[in-house]
mmCIF file of C-alpha atoms in Angstrom:
data_model
loop_
_atom_site.group_PDB
_atom_site.id
_atom_site.type_symbol
_atom_site.label_atom_id
_atom_site.label_comp_id
_atom_site.label_asym_id
_atom_site.label_seq_id
_atom_site.Cartn_x
_atom_site.Cartn_y
_atom_site.Cartn_z
ATOM 1 C CA UNK A 178 -118.360 178.407 116.241
ATOM 2 C CA UNK A 179 -119.481 176.652 113.276
ATOM 3 C CA UNK A 180 -119.183 172.813 113.072
ATOM 4 C CA UNK A 181 -116.981 173.343 109.917
ATOM 5 C CA UNK A 182 -114.510 175.790 111.890
ATOM 6 C CA UNK A 183 -114.181 173.222 114.715
ATOM 7 C CA UNK A 184 -113.662 170.459 112.089
ATOM 8 C CA UNK A 185 -110.870 172.151 110.326
ATOM 9 C CA UNK A 186 -108.950 173.374 113.142
ATOM 10 C CA UNK A 187 -107.943 169.657 114.570
ATOM 11 C CA UNK A 188 -104.249 167.928 114.769
ATOM 12 C CA UNK A 189 -103.821 164.216 114.846
ATOM 13 C CA UNK A 190 -100.304 162.831 115.510
ATOM 14 C CA UNK A 191 -98.740 159.502 115.417
ATOM 15 C CA UNK A 192 -95.097 158.213 115.886
ATOM 16 C CA UNK A 193 -93.863 156.783 112.565
ATOM 17 C CA UNK A 194 -93.265 153.009 112.597
ATOM 18 C CA UNK A 195 -96.051 152.215 115.197
ATOM 19 C CA UNK A 196 -99.725 151.399 114.874
ATOM 20 C CA UNK A 197 -100.532 154.452 115.620
ATOM 21 C CA UNK A 198 -99.105 155.670 111.946
ATOM 22 C CA UNK A 199 -101.100 152.887 110.290
ATOM 23 C CA UNK A 200 -104.425 154.551 111.853
ATOM 24 C CA UNK A 201 -103.615 157.885 111.002
ATOM 25 C CA UNK A 202 -102.466 156.848 107.437
ATOM 26 C CA UNK A 203 -106.251 156.134 106.928
ATOM 27 C CA UNK A 204 -107.457 159.575 107.749
ATOM 28 C CA UNK A 205 -108.051 162.170 105.332
ATOM 29 C CA UNK A 206 -110.469 164.612 106.863
ATOM 30 C CA UNK A 207 -108.079 166.093 109.472
ATOM 31 C CA UNK A 208 -104.550 167.374 109.351
ATOM 32 C CA UNK A 209 -102.217 164.671 110.308
ATOM 33 C CA UNK A 210 -98.445 164.951 111.497
ATOM 34 C CA UNK A 211 -96.127 162.045 111.592
ATOM 35 C CA UNK A 212 -93.141 162.383 114.158
ATOM 36 C CA UNK A 213 -89.930 160.551 113.881
ATOM 37 C CA UNK A 214 -89.725 158.937 117.155
ATOM 38 C CA UNK A 215 -86.793 161.338 118.467
ATOM 39 C CA UNK A 216 -87.504 162.452 122.232
ATOM 40 C CA UNK A 217 -86.302 165.930 121.222
ATOM 41 C CA UNK A 218 -87.507 166.427 117.791
ATOM 42 C CA UNK A 219 -91.201 164.783 118.173
ATOM 43 C CA UNK A 220 -91.835 167.933 120.531
ATOM 44 C CA UNK A 221 -89.994 170.703 118.496
ATOM 45 C CA UNK A 222 -92.034 169.365 115.448
ATOM 46 C CA UNK A 223 -95.318 169.407 117.366
ATOM 47 C CA UNK A 224 -94.744 172.636 119.050
ATOM 48 C CA UNK A 225 -93.992 174.280 116.136
ATOM 49 C CA UNK A 226 -97.154 173.159 114.620
ATOM 50 C CA UNK A 227 -99.304 174.299 117.348
ATOM 51 C CA UNK A 228 -97.679 177.587 117.650
ATOM 52 C CA UNK A 229 -98.224 178.014 113.672
ATOM 53 C CA UNK A 230 -101.724 176.943 113.770
ATOM 54 C CA UNK A 231 -103.365 177.635 117.112
ATOM 55 C CA UNK A 232 -105.482 173.950 116.938
ATOM 56 C CA UNK A 233 -108.832 173.832 118.920
ATOM 57 C CA UNK A 234 -107.887 170.086 119.236
ATOM 58 C CA UNK A 235 -105.038 168.037 119.282
ATOM 59 C CA UNK A 236 -104.982 164.171 119.514
ATOM 60 C CA UNK A 237 -101.827 162.964 119.941
ATOM 61 C CA UNK A 238 -101.602 158.720 119.152
ATOM 62 C CA UNK A 239 -99.237 156.391 120.351
ATOM 63 C CA UNK A 240 -98.895 152.577 120.980
ATOM 64 C CA UNK A 241 -98.515 150.894 124.258
ATOM 65 C CA UNK A 242 -97.481 147.165 124.720
ATOM 66 C CA UNK A 243 -99.673 145.655 127.315
ATOM 67 C CA UNK A 244 -103.401 147.053 125.996
ATOM 68 C CA UNK A 245 -105.030 144.651 124.017
ATOM 69 C CA UNK A 246 -108.393 145.781 121.889
ATOM 70 C CA UNK A 247 -108.794 148.830 123.989
ATOM 71 C CA UNK A 248 -107.249 152.290 124.223
ATOM 72 C CA UNK A 249 -105.858 154.130 127.070
ATOM 73 C CA UNK A 250 -106.438 158.082 127.451
ATOM 74 C CA UNK A 251 -103.738 159.823 129.163
ATOM 75 C CA UNK A 252 -104.857 162.736 131.384
ATOM 76 C CA UNK A 253 -101.494 163.667 132.771
ATOM 77 C CA UNK A 254 -97.769 164.138 131.437
ATOM 78 C CA UNK A 255 -94.970 163.733 134.182
ATOM 79 C CA UNK A 256 -91.593 165.164 134.162
ATOM 80 C CA UNK A 257 -89.119 166.085 136.897
ATOM 81 C CA UNK A 258 -90.930 169.327 137.605
ATOM 82 C CA UNK A 259 -94.123 167.389 138.287
ATOM 83 C CA UNK A 260 -97.364 166.697 136.860
ATOM 84 C CA UNK A 261 -99.373 168.418 134.534
ATOM 85 C CA UNK A 262 -103.142 167.731 133.567
ATOM 86 C CA UNK A 263 -104.563 168.094 130.363
ATOM 87 C CA UNK A 264 -107.917 170.366 129.975
ATOM 88 C CA UNK A 265 -109.240 167.944 127.536
ATOM 89 C CA UNK A 266 -112.194 166.524 128.777
ATOM 90 C CA UNK A 267 -111.073 162.839 128.999
ATOM 91 C CA UNK A 268 -114.492 161.583 130.695
ATOM 92 C CA UNK A 269 -116.218 162.554 127.630
ATOM 93 C CA UNK A 270 -113.870 161.354 125.297
ATOM 94 C CA UNK A 271 -114.177 157.875 127.350
ATOM 95 C CA UNK A 272 -117.942 158.000 126.722
ATOM 96 C CA UNK A 273 -117.507 158.513 123.060
ATOM 97 C CA UNK A 274 -115.271 155.502 122.648
ATOM 98 C CA UNK A 275 -117.466 153.163 124.521
ATOM 99 C CA UNK A 276 -120.262 154.398 122.643
ATOM 100 C CA UNK A 277 -118.416 152.892 119.461
ATOM 101 C CA UNK A 278 -117.734 149.590 121.377
ATOM 102 C CA UNK A 279 -114.140 150.351 122.360
ATOM 103 C CA UNK A 280 -112.925 149.577 125.971
ATOM 104 C CA UNK A 281 -111.111 152.612 127.274
ATOM 105 C CA UNK A 282 -109.385 153.500 130.535
ATOM 106 C CA UNK A 283 -108.659 157.174 131.436
ATOM 107 C CA UNK A 284 -104.807 156.767 132.760
ATOM 108 C CA UNK A 285 -102.727 158.922 134.619
ATOM 109 C CA UNK A 286 -99.817 157.150 133.566
ATOM 110 C CA UNK A 287 -98.492 158.182 130.079
ATOM 111 C CA UNK A 288 -95.446 156.415 130.206
ATOM 112 C CA UNK A 289 -91.567 157.099 130.505
ATOM 113 C CA UNK A 290 -90.564 157.331 127.312
ATOM 114 C CA UNK A 291 -91.529 159.150 123.887
ATOM 115 C CA UNK A 292 -95.265 159.465 124.595
ATOM 116 C CA UNK A 293 -94.880 161.141 127.884
ATOM 117 C CA UNK A 294 -92.254 163.216 126.818
ATOM 118 C CA UNK A 295 -94.255 164.735 123.958
ATOM 119 C CA UNK A 296 -97.246 164.966 126.208
ATOM 120 C CA UNK A 297 -95.521 166.939 129.004
ATOM 121 C CA UNK A 298 -93.686 169.071 126.835
ATOM 122 C CA UNK A 299 -96.914 169.785 124.839
ATOM 123 C CA UNK A 300 -99.012 170.517 127.939
ATOM 124 C CA UNK A 301 -96.524 172.675 129.428
ATOM 125 C CA UNK A 302 -95.987 174.890 126.420
ATOM 126 C CA UNK A 303 -99.744 175.438 125.974
ATOM 127 C CA UNK A 304 -100.201 176.403 129.268
ATOM 128 C CA UNK A 305 -96.803 178.586 129.406
ATOM 129 C CA UNK A 306 -98.325 180.118 126.185
ATOM 130 C CA UNK A 307 -102.004 180.380 127.555
ATOM 131 C CA UNK A 308 -103.073 178.574 124.405
ATOM 132 C CA UNK A 309 -106.756 177.456 123.939
ATOM 133 C CA UNK A 310 -105.601 174.583 122.335
ATOM 134 C CA UNK A 311 -106.969 171.118 123.783
ATOM 135 C CA UNK A 312 -104.408 168.287 123.683
ATOM 136 C CA UNK A 313 -104.915 164.667 124.684
ATOM 137 C CA UNK A 314 -102.891 161.421 124.267
ATOM 138 C CA UNK A 315 -104.310 158.329 123.384
ATOM 139 C CA UNK A 316 -102.321 155.179 123.785
ATOM 140 C CA UNK A 317 -103.704 152.125 120.992
ATOM 141 C CA UNK A 318 -102.568 148.780 121.303
ATOM 142 C CA UNK A 319 -99.616 147.136 118.883
ATOM 143 C CA UNK A 320 -101.159 145.926 115.740
ATOM 144 C CA UNK A 321 -100.447 142.264 117.084
ATOM 145 C CA UNK A 322 -102.800 143.178 120.063
ATOM 146 C CA UNK A 323 -105.740 144.212 117.610
ATOM 147 C CA UNK A 324 -108.087 141.364 116.856
ATOM 148 C CA UNK A 325 -109.665 143.133 113.720
ATOM 149 C CA UNK A 326 -107.504 145.961 112.831
ATOM 150 C CA UNK A 327 -109.806 147.590 110.071
ATOM 151 C CA UNK A 328 -113.202 147.638 112.646
ATOM 152 C CA UNK A 329 -110.760 148.709 115.383
ATOM 153 C CA UNK A 330 -109.622 151.878 113.593
ATOM 154 C CA UNK A 331 -112.833 152.523 111.888
ATOM 155 C CA UNK A 332 -114.314 152.826 115.487
ATOM 156 C CA UNK A 333 -111.522 155.162 116.610
ATOM 157 C CA UNK A 334 -112.110 157.469 113.764
ATOM 158 C CA UNK A 335 -115.928 157.506 114.238
ATOM 159 C CA UNK A 336 -114.971 158.150 118.114
ATOM 160 C CA UNK A 337 -113.390 161.094 117.254
ATOM 161 C CA UNK A 338 -115.960 162.446 114.861
ATOM 162 C CA UNK A 339 -118.564 161.717 117.478
ATOM 163 C CA UNK A 340 -116.593 163.592 120.019
ATOM 164 C CA UNK A 341 -115.767 166.405 117.798
ATOM 165 C CA UNK A 342 -119.864 166.958 116.913
ATOM 166 C CA UNK A 343 -120.845 167.056 120.448
#
């Protein structure tokens, strides 16, 4: 697999009206998808895109109110059926974030609302369809909880680059 192929087959998602949207508006190198903050439509839109273009990697971003100047990598989605873990290498991504000076937590609680709903639906779909797509959900802080937004966002973008070039 060439680096070019790997770099071209990446999707980043964010919810409209959140700090994650502001982050992704700065990214031009990868395909981005902005979700409308609708528990049903968010998953439908993402799954349509994953089906059309079996991406190698999907990075989903959302915001988490209780974190400040750090990220939370979610390794599990939960629903009424139970938990489903991502096949994404969360610990390797954590190392990449820390290499760029971002405090990082690997979490097994993607929340109880939009973020978790999108994540668990995507994980179940990818598993059910036996797709090779690696998906991860990353929580970033609300804007008010980021000390230096441009530096923090630059570090996140650099982290993704580092991770993908490994």
